[in-house]
Amino acid sequence: FLILKENDELMVEAQISLENEEQIYTSAPLDESHLLSMSVVQYVIRTENIFLIADAIDETLISRDPYIENQKPKSILCIPVQYRGDLTGVIYMENNQVSGAFTPERVEVLQVLISQAAISLENARLYRNLKQSELKYRDIYENSVEGLFQILLGGKLISVNPATAQILGYDSPEEMMSGGLDPIQNSIVSIEDLREVIEQVNISGKV
């Protein structure tokens, strides 16, 4: 099981069964999952330590866990996923047939792989957040009732929103842009105002 933190909530993002070669990729709250030992996962989240049990049935720490009592897994391994010292999730694995399935050598290899995977997972999360921010900005830009436009520091117009086109008498932004409209010449701003804006951007990075 791959369990990741999403806005301070733990989500089961993926589960893979080698027994029937089943792979499920979903995003469901950890609290709703009944396919793993909740006490083991909570222990790893709380301590940020590896949890390794050679025989879960005989382990007094979790032997009374409802999942352990019902499913009787032989071996359990749960490893924290960390990025720059912060816990970002956990990897939960179990073997229902063999006790001591997770040897120290295997655990060491898994730790290396997980540390590398943590970087990829964080990059994927950042990319997803960036795309969501872009979509949110685009929605605001396109649906604003105020005229909004983008120009380069040299004054070249690169985009306008529908409200700007409507204010200036165009049917669409595409029509306005295809006409080669210069925002300066059409009194959106004066040359002096534009120079002042550009100077302010160069100095402070914002207006």
mmCIF file of C-alpha atoms in Angstrom:
data_model
loop_
_atom_site.group_PDB
_atom_site.id
_atom_site.type_symbol
_atom_site.label_atom_id
_atom_site.label_comp_id
_atom_site.label_asym_id
_atom_site.label_seq_id
_atom_site.Cartn_x
_atom_site.Cartn_y
_atom_site.Cartn_z
ATOM 1 C CA PHE A 1 0.000 0.000 0.000
ATOM 2 C CA LEU A 2 1.165 3.513 -0.798
ATOM 3 C CA ILE A 3 -0.234 5.989 1.721
ATOM 4 C CA LEU A 4 0.464 9.688 1.233
ATOM 5 C CA LYS A 5 -0.323 12.880 3.097
ATOM 6 C CA GLU A 6 -2.696 15.179 1.227
ATOM 7 C CA ASN A 7 -3.538 18.431 3.040
ATOM 8 C CA ASP A 8 -2.767 16.809 6.414
ATOM 9 C CA GLU A 9 -5.026 13.844 5.590
ATOM 10 C CA LEU A 10 -3.682 10.354 4.955
ATOM 11 C CA MET A 11 -4.851 8.883 1.658
ATOM 12 C CA VAL A 12 -4.398 5.389 0.236
ATOM 13 C CA GLU A 13 -3.162 6.165 -3.272
ATOM 14 C CA ALA A 14 -2.279 2.689 -4.523
ATOM 15 C CA GLN A 15 -2.423 -0.969 -3.569
ATOM 16 C CA ILE A 16 -0.794 -3.929 -5.265
ATOM 17 C CA SER A 17 -1.338 -7.623 -4.659
ATOM 18 C CA LEU A 18 1.368 -9.977 -5.946
ATOM 19 C CA GLU A 19 -0.844 -12.950 -5.200
ATOM 20 C CA ASN A 20 -3.394 -12.132 -7.898
ATOM 21 C CA GLU A 21 -1.317 -9.462 -9.707
ATOM 22 C CA GLU A 22 -3.994 -6.878 -8.962
ATOM 23 C CA GLN A 23 -3.115 -3.189 -9.077
ATOM 24 C CA ILE A 24 -5.503 -0.532 -7.825
ATOM 25 C CA TYR A 25 -4.760 3.169 -8.112
ATOM 26 C CA THR A 26 -7.205 5.311 -6.218
ATOM 27 C CA SER A 27 -7.325 8.084 -3.660
ATOM 28 C CA ALA A 28 -9.309 7.081 -0.600
ATOM 29 C CA PRO A 29 -9.033 8.158 3.054
ATOM 30 C CA LEU A 30 -6.927 5.779 5.142
ATOM 31 C CA ASP A 31 -9.682 5.627 7.773
ATOM 32 C CA GLU A 32 -11.954 3.932 5.236
ATOM 33 C CA SER A 33 -9.507 1.138 4.430
ATOM 34 C CA HIS A 34 -10.031 -2.291 5.975
ATOM 35 C CA LEU A 35 -7.280 -4.056 4.059
ATOM 36 C CA LEU A 36 -4.346 -3.317 6.352
ATOM 37 C CA SER A 37 -3.399 -3.007 10.000
ATOM 38 C CA MET A 38 -4.382 0.466 11.108
ATOM 39 C CA SER A 39 -2.420 0.191 14.343
ATOM 40 C CA VAL A 40 0.806 -0.505 12.432
ATOM 41 C CA VAL A 41 0.321 2.458 10.099
ATOM 42 C CA GLN A 42 -0.548 4.765 12.986
ATOM 43 C CA TYR A 43 2.545 3.620 14.899
ATOM 44 C CA VAL A 44 4.831 4.448 11.966
ATOM 45 C CA ILE A 45 3.156 7.821 11.433
ATOM 46 C CA ARG A 46 3.486 8.682 15.104
ATOM 47 C CA THR A 47 7.100 7.538 15.604
ATOM 48 C CA GLU A 48 8.403 7.887 12.011
ATOM 49 C CA ASN A 49 10.261 4.620 12.583
ATOM 50 C CA ILE A 50 10.298 1.425 10.541
ATOM 51 C CA PHE A 51 7.915 -1.265 11.797
ATOM 52 C CA LEU A 52 9.028 -4.829 11.053
ATOM 53 C CA ILE A 53 7.333 -7.938 12.379
ATOM 54 C CA ALA A 54 8.467 -11.443 11.460
ATOM 55 C CA ASP A 55 5.259 -13.057 12.738
ATOM 56 C CA ALA A 56 2.372 -10.657 13.287
ATOM 57 C CA ILE A 57 0.171 -13.244 15.005
ATOM 58 C CA ASP A 58 2.682 -13.746 17.820
ATOM 59 C CA GLU A 59 3.508 -10.051 18.232
ATOM 60 C CA THR A 60 1.767 -8.822 21.413
ATOM 61 C CA LEU A 61 1.987 -5.183 20.297
ATOM 62 C CA ILE A 62 -0.522 -5.690 17.498
ATOM 63 C CA SER A 63 -1.969 -9.159 18.118
ATOM 64 C CA ARG A 64 -5.273 -7.648 19.218
ATOM 65 C CA ASP A 65 -5.578 -5.495 16.129
ATOM 66 C CA PRO A 66 -8.929 -6.485 14.470
ATOM 67 C CA TYR A 67 -7.267 -6.798 11.070
ATOM 68 C CA ILE A 68 -4.484 -9.016 12.465
ATOM 69 C CA GLU A 69 -6.997 -11.229 14.264
ATOM 70 C CA ASN A 70 -9.127 -11.692 11.153
ATOM 71 C CA GLN A 71 -6.533 -11.902 8.349
ATOM 72 C CA LYS A 72 -3.611 -13.397 10.315
ATOM 73 C CA PRO A 73 -0.755 -12.048 8.141
ATOM 74 C CA LYS A 74 2.596 -13.731 8.682
ATOM 75 C CA SER A 75 4.973 -10.805 8.132
ATOM 76 C CA ILE A 76 4.449 -7.033 8.129
ATOM 77 C CA LEU A 77 6.763 -4.224 7.074
ATOM 78 C CA CYS A 78 5.839 -0.554 7.221
ATOM 79 C CA ILE A 79 8.362 2.127 6.226
ATOM 80 C CA PRO A 80 7.965 5.919 6.570
ATOM 81 C CA VAL A 81 8.347 7.983 3.402
ATOM 82 C CA GLN A 82 10.237 11.179 4.148
ATOM 83 C CA TYR A 83 11.252 14.176 2.078
ATOM 84 C CA ARG A 84 13.765 16.605 3.546
ATOM 85 C CA GLY A 85 13.042 15.335 7.039
ATOM 86 C CA ASP A 86 9.260 15.635 6.791
ATOM 87 C CA LEU A 87 6.945 12.639 6.789
ATOM 88 C CA THR A 88 5.037 12.543 3.508
ATOM 89 C CA GLY A 89 3.559 9.061 3.748
ATOM 90 C CA VAL A 90 4.208 5.383 4.440
ATOM 91 C CA ILE A 91 4.704 2.163 2.510
ATOM 92 C CA TYR A 92 2.834 -0.788 4.027
ATOM 93 C CA MET A 93 3.622 -4.373 3.006
ATOM 94 C CA GLU A 94 2.645 -7.771 4.304
ATOM 95 C CA ASN A 95 3.132 -11.430 3.478
ATOM 96 C CA ASN A 96 0.303 -13.809 4.349
ATOM 97 C CA GLN A 97 2.251 -17.014 3.709
ATOM 98 C CA VAL A 98 5.787 -16.685 5.066
ATOM 99 C CA SER A 99 7.071 -15.563 8.456
ATOM 100 C CA GLY A 100 10.230 -13.467 8.353
ATOM 101 C CA ALA A 101 9.663 -12.578 4.705
ATOM 102 C CA PHE A 102 11.267 -9.145 5.085
ATOM 103 C CA THR A 103 14.934 -9.753 5.818
ATOM 104 C CA PRO A 104 17.292 -6.947 6.908
ATOM 105 C CA GLU A 105 18.896 -7.020 3.461
ATOM 106 C CA ARG A 106 15.544 -6.552 1.735
ATOM 107 C CA VAL A 107 14.584 -3.781 4.125
ATOM 108 C CA GLU A 108 17.839 -1.947 3.387
ATOM 109 C CA VAL A 109 17.222 -2.129 -0.363
ATOM 110 C CA LEU A 110 13.641 -0.961 0.087
ATOM 111 C CA GLN A 111 14.793 2.021 2.135
ATOM 112 C CA VAL A 112 17.074 3.143 -0.682
ATOM 113 C CA LEU A 113 14.323 2.737 -3.258
ATOM 114 C CA ILE A 114 11.795 4.564 -1.093
ATOM 115 C CA SER A 115 14.157 7.488 -0.489
ATOM 116 C CA GLN A 116 14.501 7.863 -4.257
ATOM 117 C CA ALA A 117 10.772 7.450 -4.777
ATOM 118 C CA ALA A 118 10.086 10.177 -2.202
ATOM 119 C CA ILE A 119 11.812 12.721 -4.458
ATOM 120 C CA SER A 120 9.754 11.639 -7.472
ATOM 121 C CA LEU A 121 6.542 11.728 -5.442
ATOM 122 C CA GLU A 122 7.279 15.241 -4.198
ATOM 123 C CA ASN A 123 8.097 16.449 -7.705
ATOM 124 C CA ALA A 124 4.834 14.941 -8.951
ATOM 125 C CA ARG A 125 2.919 16.651 -6.154
ATOM 126 C CA LEU A 126 4.509 20.016 -6.916
ATOM 127 C CA TYR A 127 3.740 19.622 -10.607
ATOM 128 C CA ARG A 128 0.124 18.722 -9.843
ATOM 129 C CA ASN A 129 -0.248 21.742 -7.557
ATOM 130 C CA LEU A 130 1.292 23.966 -10.227
ATOM 131 C CA LYS A 131 -1.173 22.710 -12.843
ATOM 132 C CA GLN A 132 -4.060 23.269 -10.454
ATOM 133 C CA SER A 133 -2.854 26.826 -9.775
ATOM 134 C CA GLU A 134 -2.565 27.470 -13.513
ATOM 135 C CA LEU A 135 -6.106 26.212 -14.089
ATOM 136 C CA LYS A 136 -7.414 28.352 -11.241
ATOM 137 C CA TYR A 137 -5.622 31.437 -12.591
ATOM 138 C CA ARG A 138 -6.860 30.741 -16.117
ATOM 139 C CA ASP A 139 -10.430 30.435 -14.871
ATOM 140 C CA ILE A 140 -10.196 33.777 -13.041
ATOM 141 C CA TYR A 141 -8.520 35.430 -16.035
ATOM 142 C CA GLU A 142 -11.076 34.175 -18.551
ATOM 143 C CA ASN A 143 -14.198 34.843 -16.455
ATOM 144 C CA SER A 144 -13.302 38.155 -14.832
ATOM 145 C CA VAL A 145 -15.743 41.008 -15.519
ATOM 146 C CA GLU A 146 -12.789 43.397 -15.470
ATOM 147 C CA GLY A 147 -10.529 43.919 -18.441
ATOM 148 C CA LEU A 148 -7.272 42.026 -17.962
ATOM 149 C CA PHE A 149 -4.375 41.726 -20.378
ATOM 150 C CA GLN A 150 -0.749 40.655 -20.458
ATOM 151 C CA ILE A 151 2.094 42.599 -22.008
ATOM 152 C CA LEU A 152 5.830 42.124 -22.131
ATOM 153 C CA LEU A 153 8.110 44.699 -20.527
ATOM 154 C CA GLY A 154 8.686 46.190 -23.956
ATOM 155 C CA GLY A 155 4.974 46.872 -24.319
ATOM 156 C CA LYS A 156 4.054 43.986 -26.667
ATOM 157 C CA LEU A 157 0.563 42.653 -26.073
ATOM 158 C CA ILE A 158 0.522 38.853 -25.652
ATOM 159 C CA SER A 159 -2.997 38.089 -24.386
ATOM 160 C CA VAL A 160 -6.309 39.651 -23.374
ATOM 161 C CA ASN A 161 -9.316 38.257 -21.572
ATOM 162 C CA PRO A 162 -12.872 38.302 -22.994
ATOM 163 C CA ALA A 163 -13.844 41.311 -20.866
ATOM 164 C CA THR A 164 -11.040 43.424 -22.369
ATOM 165 C CA ALA A 165 -12.097 42.510 -25.885
ATOM 166 C CA GLN A 166 -15.724 43.354 -25.120
ATOM 167 C CA ILE A 167 -14.838 46.698 -23.536
ATOM 168 C CA LEU A 168 -12.927 47.691 -26.662
ATOM 169 C CA GLY A 169 -15.681 46.592 -29.028
ATOM 170 C CA TYR A 170 -14.385 43.216 -30.185
ATOM 171 C CA ASP A 171 -16.388 40.014 -30.314
ATOM 172 C CA SER A 172 -13.583 37.871 -28.917
ATOM 173 C CA PRO A 173 -9.979 37.993 -27.686
ATOM 174 C CA GLU A 174 -8.955 36.165 -30.872
ATOM 175 C CA GLU A 175 -10.417 38.914 -33.040
ATOM 176 C CA MET A 176 -8.728 41.591 -30.969
ATOM 177 C CA MET A 177 -5.331 39.896 -31.097
ATOM 178 C CA SER A 178 -5.547 39.178 -34.824
ATOM 179 C CA GLY A 179 -6.100 42.882 -35.447
ATOM 180 C CA GLY A 180 -2.687 43.724 -34.027
ATOM 181 C CA LEU A 181 -4.129 45.963 -31.320
ATOM 182 C CA ASP A 182 -1.575 48.057 -29.461
ATOM 183 C CA PRO A 183 -2.853 48.727 -25.917
ATOM 184 C CA ILE A 184 -0.903 51.984 -25.809
ATOM 185 C CA GLN A 185 -2.315 53.391 -29.026
ATOM 186 C CA ASN A 186 -5.827 52.421 -27.979
ATOM 187 C CA SER A 187 -5.651 54.301 -24.688
ATOM 188 C CA ILE A 188 -5.443 51.358 -22.365
ATOM 189 C CA VAL A 189 -2.449 53.132 -20.850
ATOM 190 C CA SER A 190 -0.390 56.120 -21.916
ATOM 191 C CA ILE A 191 3.268 55.825 -22.906
ATOM 192 C CA GLU A 192 4.261 57.620 -19.697
ATOM 193 C CA ASP A 193 2.126 55.282 -17.581
ATOM 194 C CA LEU A 194 3.573 52.231 -19.291
ATOM 195 C CA ARG A 195 7.134 53.421 -18.743
ATOM 196 C CA GLU A 196 6.351 54.038 -15.090
ATOM 197 C CA VAL A 197 4.867 50.557 -14.735
ATOM 198 C CA ILE A 198 7.856 48.916 -16.433
ATOM 199 C CA GLU A 199 10.278 50.861 -14.224
ATOM 200 C CA GLN A 200 8.376 49.803 -11.118
ATOM 201 C CA VAL A 201 8.447 46.152 -12.215
ATOM 202 C CA ASN A 202 12.191 46.324 -12.865
ATOM 203 C CA ILE A 203 12.808 47.803 -9.416
ATOM 204 C CA SER A 204 10.517 45.800 -7.184
ATOM 205 C CA GLY A 205 9.308 42.931 -9.321
ATOM 206 C CA LYS A 206 5.693 43.964 -8.803
ATOM 207 C CA VAL A 207 3.287 46.861 -9.257
#
